[in-house]
């Protein structure tokens, strides 16, 4: 029977492949396998009545439980939260073009991109909140709409695509601490700071009418008429100089030496998007219209968060010397969930089964490579994902 729990469980486990094959394979994992009673057609009809918000609610429930069971380590009382966005290529049906907008490639063929923005806890490596919006929506505006999900003890970490006077002012007036990279951006205060040779300085910028208009265009209202930033110079091992801007002005409480590693931790959200795209194949949707696409997106976020939580549980069991050198292999964790999660969600799973699996994850490790670097290509062709085979 395709009940509500079965439908939700299936979509959480629909990694990649023919829908009918996935249905057959997942039902075969039950202790008493059923004959084929659920067809691809029945699935497609049933999911039309399902909202993607179900998976958002499940993720919030999971995050709430993890906050109690696995409290996240903090830096000077602050939870480190990175924000970033990526694009997803969608089927070019008219409904998706209307919902997400349409672009054209060089031969003039239309294609559809969506912009996904996430808030990501860099220590626990959990996606706290994510949204799938139109490609032409600016990531700053998408972020501004997600700010109610942050608290005053969250440190928001941003890359060079986000800095704007209006956004910094909005964060300031809401009491949300932030850290952003500024070098390579056309800010005169940053250029003067680089020329000064100082290690750090504090600057105050007025909010111009243009900044007010930009905030209004994003649906925000600015009250403060100035924003104060602390600029910090960071020199990398390669000799590259980065400039970071933060609202944490107290140099005694928040020493400048800490900010290099703080900003570097932002890279984990890039890895999280890689997991979604290349391990969970999020662009190979099991449904091709806006709501099924959102269902798949939020379902895979839940699965990724569950995998990270299990990997962290395994990591916490490692001896200190091994924990310094190794991490559990998250790709292995995800692959193991593919054959187990459906059964867990439909039937009761005993704590001993979970503990046995965590022990297995603690023996399936990969070496940490903190100094590994790979130069980013200056230009590369983004491969087009294959369509999900039905």
Coordinates of C-alpha atoms in Angstrom, one line a residue:
X1 CA 0.0 0.0 0.0
X2 CA 1.2 3.5 -0.9
X3 CA 0.4 5.1 2.4
X4 CA 1.7 8.5 3.5
X5 CA 4.6 7.1 5.5
X6 CA 5.6 4.8 2.6
X7 CA 5.5 7.7 0.1
X8 CA 7.6 9.9 2.3
X9 CA 10.0 7.1 3.0
X10 CA 10.4 6.3 -0.6
X11 CA 11.2 9.9 -1.6
X12 CA 13.8 10.0 1.1
X13 CA 15.5 7.0 -0.4
X14 CA 15.0 7.6 -4.2
X15 CA 18.7 8.2 -4.9
X16 CA 19.1 7.4 -8.6
X17 CA 17.6 5.0 -11.2
X18 CA 14.3 3.9 -12.8
X19 CA 11.4 4.7 -10.5
X20 CA 9.9 1.3 -10.8
X21 CA 13.2 -0.4 -10.2
X22 CA 13.7 1.8 -7.1
X23 CA 10.3 0.9 -5.8
X24 CA 10.9 -2.8 -6.3
X25 CA 14.4 -2.7 -4.8
X26 CA 13.3 -0.7 -1.7
X27 CA 10.3 -2.9 -1.0
X28 CA 12.6 -5.9 -1.2
X29 CA 14.5 -4.6 1.8
X30 CA 11.6 -5.2 4.1
X31 CA 11.7 -8.3 6.3
X32 CA 8.7 -9.7 4.5
X33 CA 9.0 -8.5 0.9
X34 CA 5.6 -7.7 -0.7
X35 CA 4.6 -8.5 -4.3
X36 CA 4.6 -5.5 -6.5
X37 CA 1.6 -3.5 -5.3
X38 CA 3.0 0.0 -5.9
X39 CA 3.6 1.1 -9.4
X40 CA 5.4 4.2 -10.9
X41 CA 2.0 5.6 -12.0
X42 CA 0.6 5.2 -8.5
X43 CA 3.6 7.0 -7.0
X44 CA 3.3 9.9 -9.5
X45 CA -0.3 10.4 -8.6
X46 CA 0.2 10.1 -4.9
X47 CA 3.0 12.7 -4.7
X48 CA 0.8 15.3 -6.4
X49 CA -1.0 15.6 -3.0
X50 CA 2.3 15.9 -1.1
X51 CA 3.9 19.2 -0.2
X52 CA 7.7 19.7 -0.1
X53 CA 7.2 21.3 3.3
X54 CA 6.8 17.8 4.8
X55 CA 10.5 17.2 4.2
X56 CA 11.4 20.6 5.6
X57 CA 9.5 19.8 8.8
X58 CA 11.3 16.4 9.0
X59 CA 14.6 18.1 8.7
X60 CA 13.7 20.6 11.4
X61 CA 12.7 17.7 13.7
X62 CA 16.0 15.9 13.0
X63 CA 18.0 19.1 13.7
X64 CA 16.1 19.6 16.9
X65 CA 16.9 16.1 18.1
X66 CA 20.5 16.4 17.1
X67 CA 20.9 19.7 19.0
X68 CA 20.0 17.8 22.2
X69 CA 21.9 14.5 21.4
X70 CA 25.0 16.0 19.7
X71 CA 25.4 19.6 20.9
X72 CA 27.5 21.6 18.4
X73 CA 30.9 22.9 19.6
X74 CA 31.0 26.7 19.5
X75 CA 33.7 29.3 19.0
X76 CA 33.6 31.8 21.8
X77 CA 29.9 31.1 22.3
X78 CA 29.0 31.4 18.6
X79 CA 27.7 28.8 16.3
X80 CA 29.5 29.1 12.9
X81 CA 27.0 29.2 10.0
X82 CA 28.0 29.6 6.4
X83 CA 25.7 30.9 3.7
X84 CA 26.2 30.2 0.0
X85 CA 24.2 29.3 -3.1
X86 CA 24.5 27.0 -6.1
X87 CA 22.5 26.4 -9.2
X88 CA 20.5 23.3 -10.2
X89 CA 19.6 22.5 -13.8
X90 CA 15.9 21.5 -14.1
X91 CA 13.8 19.9 -16.9
X92 CA 12.8 22.6 -19.3
X93 CA 9.0 22.1 -19.1
X94 CA 6.8 25.2 -19.4
X95 CA 5.8 24.9 -15.7
X96 CA 9.4 25.1 -14.6
X97 CA 10.2 28.0 -16.9
X98 CA 7.2 29.9 -15.3
X99 CA 8.3 29.0 -11.8
X100 CA 12.1 29.4 -12.0
X101 CA 12.7 31.5 -15.2
X102 CA 14.4 30.5 -18.4
X103 CA 17.8 31.0 -19.9
X104 CA 19.2 30.3 -23.3
X105 CA 22.5 28.6 -24.4
X106 CA 24.7 29.7 -27.3
X107 CA 22.6 28.0 -30.0
X108 CA 19.5 29.6 -28.5
X109 CA 18.1 26.6 -26.9
X110 CA 16.1 27.3 -23.6
X111 CA 17.1 25.7 -20.4
X112 CA 16.0 26.2 -16.8
X113 CA 18.2 26.9 -13.7
X114 CA 17.1 27.2 -10.1
X115 CA 19.2 28.9 -7.4
X116 CA 19.6 27.0 -4.2
X117 CA 20.7 28.9 -1.1
X118 CA 21.6 27.2 2.2
X119 CA 22.5 28.0 5.8
X120 CA 25.1 25.5 6.9
X121 CA 26.5 24.8 10.3
X122 CA 30.2 24.4 9.5
X123 CA 31.2 22.4 12.7
X124 CA 28.4 19.8 12.7
X125 CA 28.2 20.0 8.8
X126 CA 24.4 20.1 8.8
X127 CA 22.3 22.1 6.4
X128 CA 20.1 24.2 8.8
X129 CA 17.9 25.8 6.2
X130 CA 17.7 25.8 2.4
X131 CA 15.5 27.3 -0.3
X132 CA 15.1 26.7 -4.0
X133 CA 14.3 29.9 -5.9
X134 CA 14.5 31.5 -9.3
X135 CA 17.9 31.7 -10.9
X136 CA 17.4 35.5 -11.4
X137 CA 16.9 36.0 -7.7
X138 CA 20.0 37.6 -6.2
X139 CA 21.6 35.5 -3.5
X140 CA 21.8 38.5 -1.2
X141 CA 18.0 38.8 -1.4
X142 CA 17.5 35.1 -0.8
X143 CA 19.8 35.3 2.2
X144 CA 18.0 38.3 3.6
X145 CA 14.7 36.4 3.5
X146 CA 16.3 33.5 5.5
X147 CA 17.7 35.8 8.3
X148 CA 14.8 35.0 10.7
X149 CA 16.3 31.5 11.0
X150 CA 19.5 32.9 12.5
X151 CA 20.0 34.0 16.1
X152 CA 22.3 36.5 17.9
X153 CA 24.7 33.7 18.8
X154 CA 25.2 32.6 15.2
X155 CA 28.2 33.9 13.3
X156 CA 27.2 34.2 9.6
X157 CA 30.2 33.5 7.3
X158 CA 29.9 34.8 3.7
X159 CA 32.1 34.7 0.6
X160 CA 32.9 37.6 -1.8
X161 CA 29.5 37.4 -3.6
X162 CA 27.6 38.7 -0.6
X163 CA 29.2 41.9 0.7
X164 CA 26.9 45.0 0.3
X165 CA 26.4 48.0 2.6
X166 CA 22.6 47.3 2.8
X167 CA 23.1 43.7 3.8
X168 CA 25.7 44.5 6.4
X169 CA 23.5 47.2 7.8
X170 CA 20.5 44.8 7.9
X171 CA 22.6 42.2 9.8
X172 CA 23.8 44.9 12.2
X173 CA 20.4 46.2 13.0
X174 CA 19.1 42.7 13.6
X175 CA 22.0 41.9 15.9
X176 CA 23.4 39.1 13.8
X177 CA 27.2 38.8 13.9
X178 CA 28.9 38.2 10.5
X179 CA 32.2 37.6 8.8
X180 CA 32.8 38.2 5.1
X181 CA 35.6 38.1 2.6
X182 CA 36.2 41.5 1.0
X183 CA 39.4 41.4 -1.1
X184 CA 38.8 41.5 -4.9
X185 CA 35.6 43.6 -4.4
X186 CA 35.4 47.3 -5.4
X187 CA 35.3 48.8 -1.9
X188 CA 37.4 51.9 -1.4
X189 CA 37.8 51.3 2.3
X190 CA 39.3 47.9 1.5
X191 CA 41.7 49.3 -1.0
X192 CA 42.9 52.0 1.5
X193 CA 43.3 49.3 4.2
X194 CA 45.5 47.1 1.9
X195 CA 47.7 50.1 1.1
X196 CA 48.0 51.1 4.8
X197 CA 49.8 47.9 5.8
X198 CA 47.8 47.6 8.9
X199 CA 46.8 44.3 10.4
X200 CA 43.3 45.4 11.3
X201 CA 41.2 48.6 11.5
X202 CA 37.7 49.7 12.2
X203 CA 35.7 51.7 9.6
X204 CA 32.2 53.2 9.6
X205 CA 30.3 53.5 6.4
X206 CA 27.2 55.6 5.8
X207 CA 24.1 54.1 4.3
X208 CA 23.5 55.8 1.0
X209 CA 20.2 56.3 -0.7
X210 CA 21.3 53.7 -3.3
X211 CA 21.8 51.2 -0.5
X212 CA 18.4 52.0 0.9
X213 CA 16.9 51.4 -2.6
X214 CA 18.7 48.1 -2.8
X215 CA 17.4 47.0 0.5
X216 CA 13.8 48.0 -0.5
X217 CA 14.2 46.0 -3.8
X218 CA 15.0 42.9 -1.6
X219 CA 11.9 43.6 0.5
X220 CA 13.9 44.9 3.5
X221 CA 13.8 48.2 5.4
X222 CA 16.9 49.8 6.9
X223 CA 16.7 51.8 10.1
X224 CA 20.4 52.3 10.9
X225 CA 22.1 55.1 8.8
X226 CA 25.6 53.8 9.2
X227 CA 27.4 50.4 9.6
X228 CA 30.6 49.7 11.4
X229 CA 33.1 47.0 10.2
X230 CA 36.3 45.6 11.5
X231 CA 38.7 44.9 8.6
X232 CA 41.3 42.1 9.2
X233 CA 44.3 41.3 7.0
X234 CA 44.9 37.5 6.5
X235 CA 48.1 36.2 4.8
X236 CA 47.8 32.7 3.4
X237 CA 50.8 30.2 3.2
X238 CA 50.9 31.0 -0.6
X239 CA 51.5 34.7 0.2
X240 CA 47.9 35.7 -1.0
X241 CA 46.4 38.5 1.1
X242 CA 42.8 38.2 2.1
X243 CA 40.7 40.9 3.7
X244 CA 37.9 39.9 6.1
X245 CA 35.2 42.2 7.4
X246 CA 33.4 41.4 10.6
X247 CA 30.9 43.0 13.0
X248 CA 32.8 41.5 15.9
X249 CA 34.7 44.7 16.9
X250 CA 36.2 43.6 20.3
X251 CA 39.8 42.6 19.5
X252 CA 40.4 41.2 23.0
X253 CA 37.4 38.9 22.9
X254 CA 37.7 38.0 19.2
X255 CA 41.4 38.1 18.4
X256 CA 42.4 38.6 14.7
X257 CA 44.5 35.5 14.6
X258 CA 41.3 33.3 14.9
X259 CA 39.6 34.6 11.8
X260 CA 41.8 32.8 9.2
X261 CA 40.5 29.4 10.3
X262 CA 37.0 30.7 10.9
X263 CA 36.7 31.8 7.3
X264 CA 38.4 28.7 6.0
X265 CA 35.6 26.6 7.6
X266 CA 33.2 28.1 5.1
X267 CA 34.5 25.6 2.6
X268 CA 32.4 22.9 4.2
X269 CA 29.3 24.3 2.6
X270 CA 30.9 23.9 -0.8
X271 CA 31.5 20.2 0.0
X272 CA 27.9 19.9 1.1
X273 CA 26.7 21.1 -2.3
X274 CA 29.1 18.6 -3.9
X275 CA 27.6 15.8 -1.9
X276 CA 24.1 16.8 -2.9
X277 CA 25.0 17.0 -6.6
X278 CA 27.5 14.2 -7.0
X279 CA 26.7 11.7 -4.3
X280 CA 23.0 12.1 -4.0
X281 CA 22.5 13.2 -7.7
X282 CA 20.0 15.8 -6.7
X283 CA 19.7 17.1 -10.3
X284 CA 18.4 13.7 -11.4
X285 CA 14.9 14.4 -10.2
X286 CA 12.3 11.6 -9.6
X287 CA 9.7 14.1 -10.7
X288 CA 9.9 16.9 -13.2
X289 CA 7.6 19.7 -12.2
X290 CA 8.2 22.4 -9.5
X291 CA 6.6 20.7 -6.5
X292 CA 8.2 17.2 -7.1
X293 CA 11.5 19.0 -7.7
X294 CA 11.3 20.7 -4.3
X295 CA 10.3 17.4 -2.7
X296 CA 13.4 15.7 -4.1
X297 CA 15.6 18.7 -3.0
X298 CA 14.4 18.8 0.6
X299 CA 14.3 15.0 0.9
X300 CA 17.9 14.7 -0.1
X301 CA 18.9 17.5 2.3
X302 CA 17.3 15.4 5.1
X303 CA 19.2 12.3 3.9
X304 CA 22.5 14.2 3.8
X305 CA 22.0 15.6 7.3
X306 CA 21.2 12.1 8.6
X307 CA 24.4 10.7 7.0
X308 CA 26.5 13.5 8.6
X309 CA 24.9 12.9 12.0
X310 CA 25.7 9.2 11.8
X311 CA 29.3 9.9 10.6
X312 CA 29.7 12.4 13.5
X313 CA 28.5 9.7 16.0
X314 CA 31.1 7.3 14.6
X315 CA 33.8 10.0 14.8
X316 CA 33.0 10.6 18.5
X317 CA 33.8 7.0 19.2
X318 CA 37.4 7.2 17.7
X319 CA 40.4 7.3 20.0
X320 CA 41.9 10.8 20.1
X321 CA 45.0 9.9 18.1
X322 CA 42.9 8.4 15.3
X323 CA 40.4 11.2 15.4
X324 CA 43.2 13.7 14.7
X325 CA 44.1 11.8 11.5
X326 CA 40.8 10.3 10.1
X327 CA 37.2 11.1 9.4
X328 CA 34.4 8.6 8.7
X329 CA 33.8 8.2 4.9
X330 CA 30.5 10.0 4.3
X331 CA 30.1 8.6 0.8
X332 CA 30.2 5.1 2.3
X333 CA 27.6 6.2 4.9
X334 CA 25.3 7.5 2.2
X335 CA 25.6 4.3 0.1
X336 CA 24.8 2.2 3.2
X337 CA 21.7 4.2 3.9
X338 CA 20.4 3.6 0.4
X339 CA 19.7 -0.1 1.3
X340 CA 18.7 0.5 4.9
X341 CA 16.8 3.8 5.4
X342 CA 13.6 2.7 3.7
X343 CA 13.3 -0.4 5.9
X344 CA 14.1 1.7 9.0
X345 CA 11.4 4.2 8.2
X346 CA 8.7 1.6 7.5
X347 CA 9.5 -0.9 10.2
X348 CA 11.0 -0.5 13.7
X349 CA 14.7 -0.5 13.9
X350 CA 16.4 -1.5 17.1
X351 CA 19.1 0.6 18.8
X352 CA 21.5 -2.3 18.5
X353 CA 21.2 -2.2 14.7
X354 CA 22.1 1.5 14.7
X355 CA 25.0 1.0 17.1
X356 CA 26.3 -1.8 15.0
X357 CA 26.2 0.4 11.9
X358 CA 28.0 3.2 13.7
X359 CA 30.7 0.8 14.7
X360 CA 31.1 -0.1 11.0
X361 CA 31.3 3.6 10.1
X362 CA 34.0 4.0 12.7
X363 CA 36.1 1.3 10.9
X364 CA 35.5 2.9 7.4
X365 CA 37.7 6.0 7.5
X366 CA 39.5 8.3 5.2
X367 CA 42.6 10.2 5.9
X368 CA 42.3 14.0 6.7
X369 CA 44.3 16.1 4.3
X370 CA 44.2 19.6 5.8
X371 CA 46.9 21.0 3.5
X372 CA 45.6 19.6 0.2
X373 CA 45.0 22.3 -2.4
X374 CA 43.7 22.3 -5.9
X375 CA 43.7 25.4 -8.0
X376 CA 40.3 26.5 -9.2
X377 CA 40.1 26.4 -13.1
X378 CA 39.7 29.9 -14.6
X379 CA 37.2 28.6 -17.1
X380 CA 35.5 25.2 -17.4
X381 CA 32.4 23.9 -19.1
X382 CA 29.7 22.8 -16.6
X383 CA 28.5 19.3 -17.7
X384 CA 24.8 18.9 -18.3
X385 CA 23.4 16.3 -16.0
X386 CA 21.7 13.3 -17.5
X387 CA 17.9 13.2 -17.2
X388 CA 16.5 10.6 -14.8
X389 CA 15.6 7.5 -16.7
X390 CA 12.0 6.5 -16.1

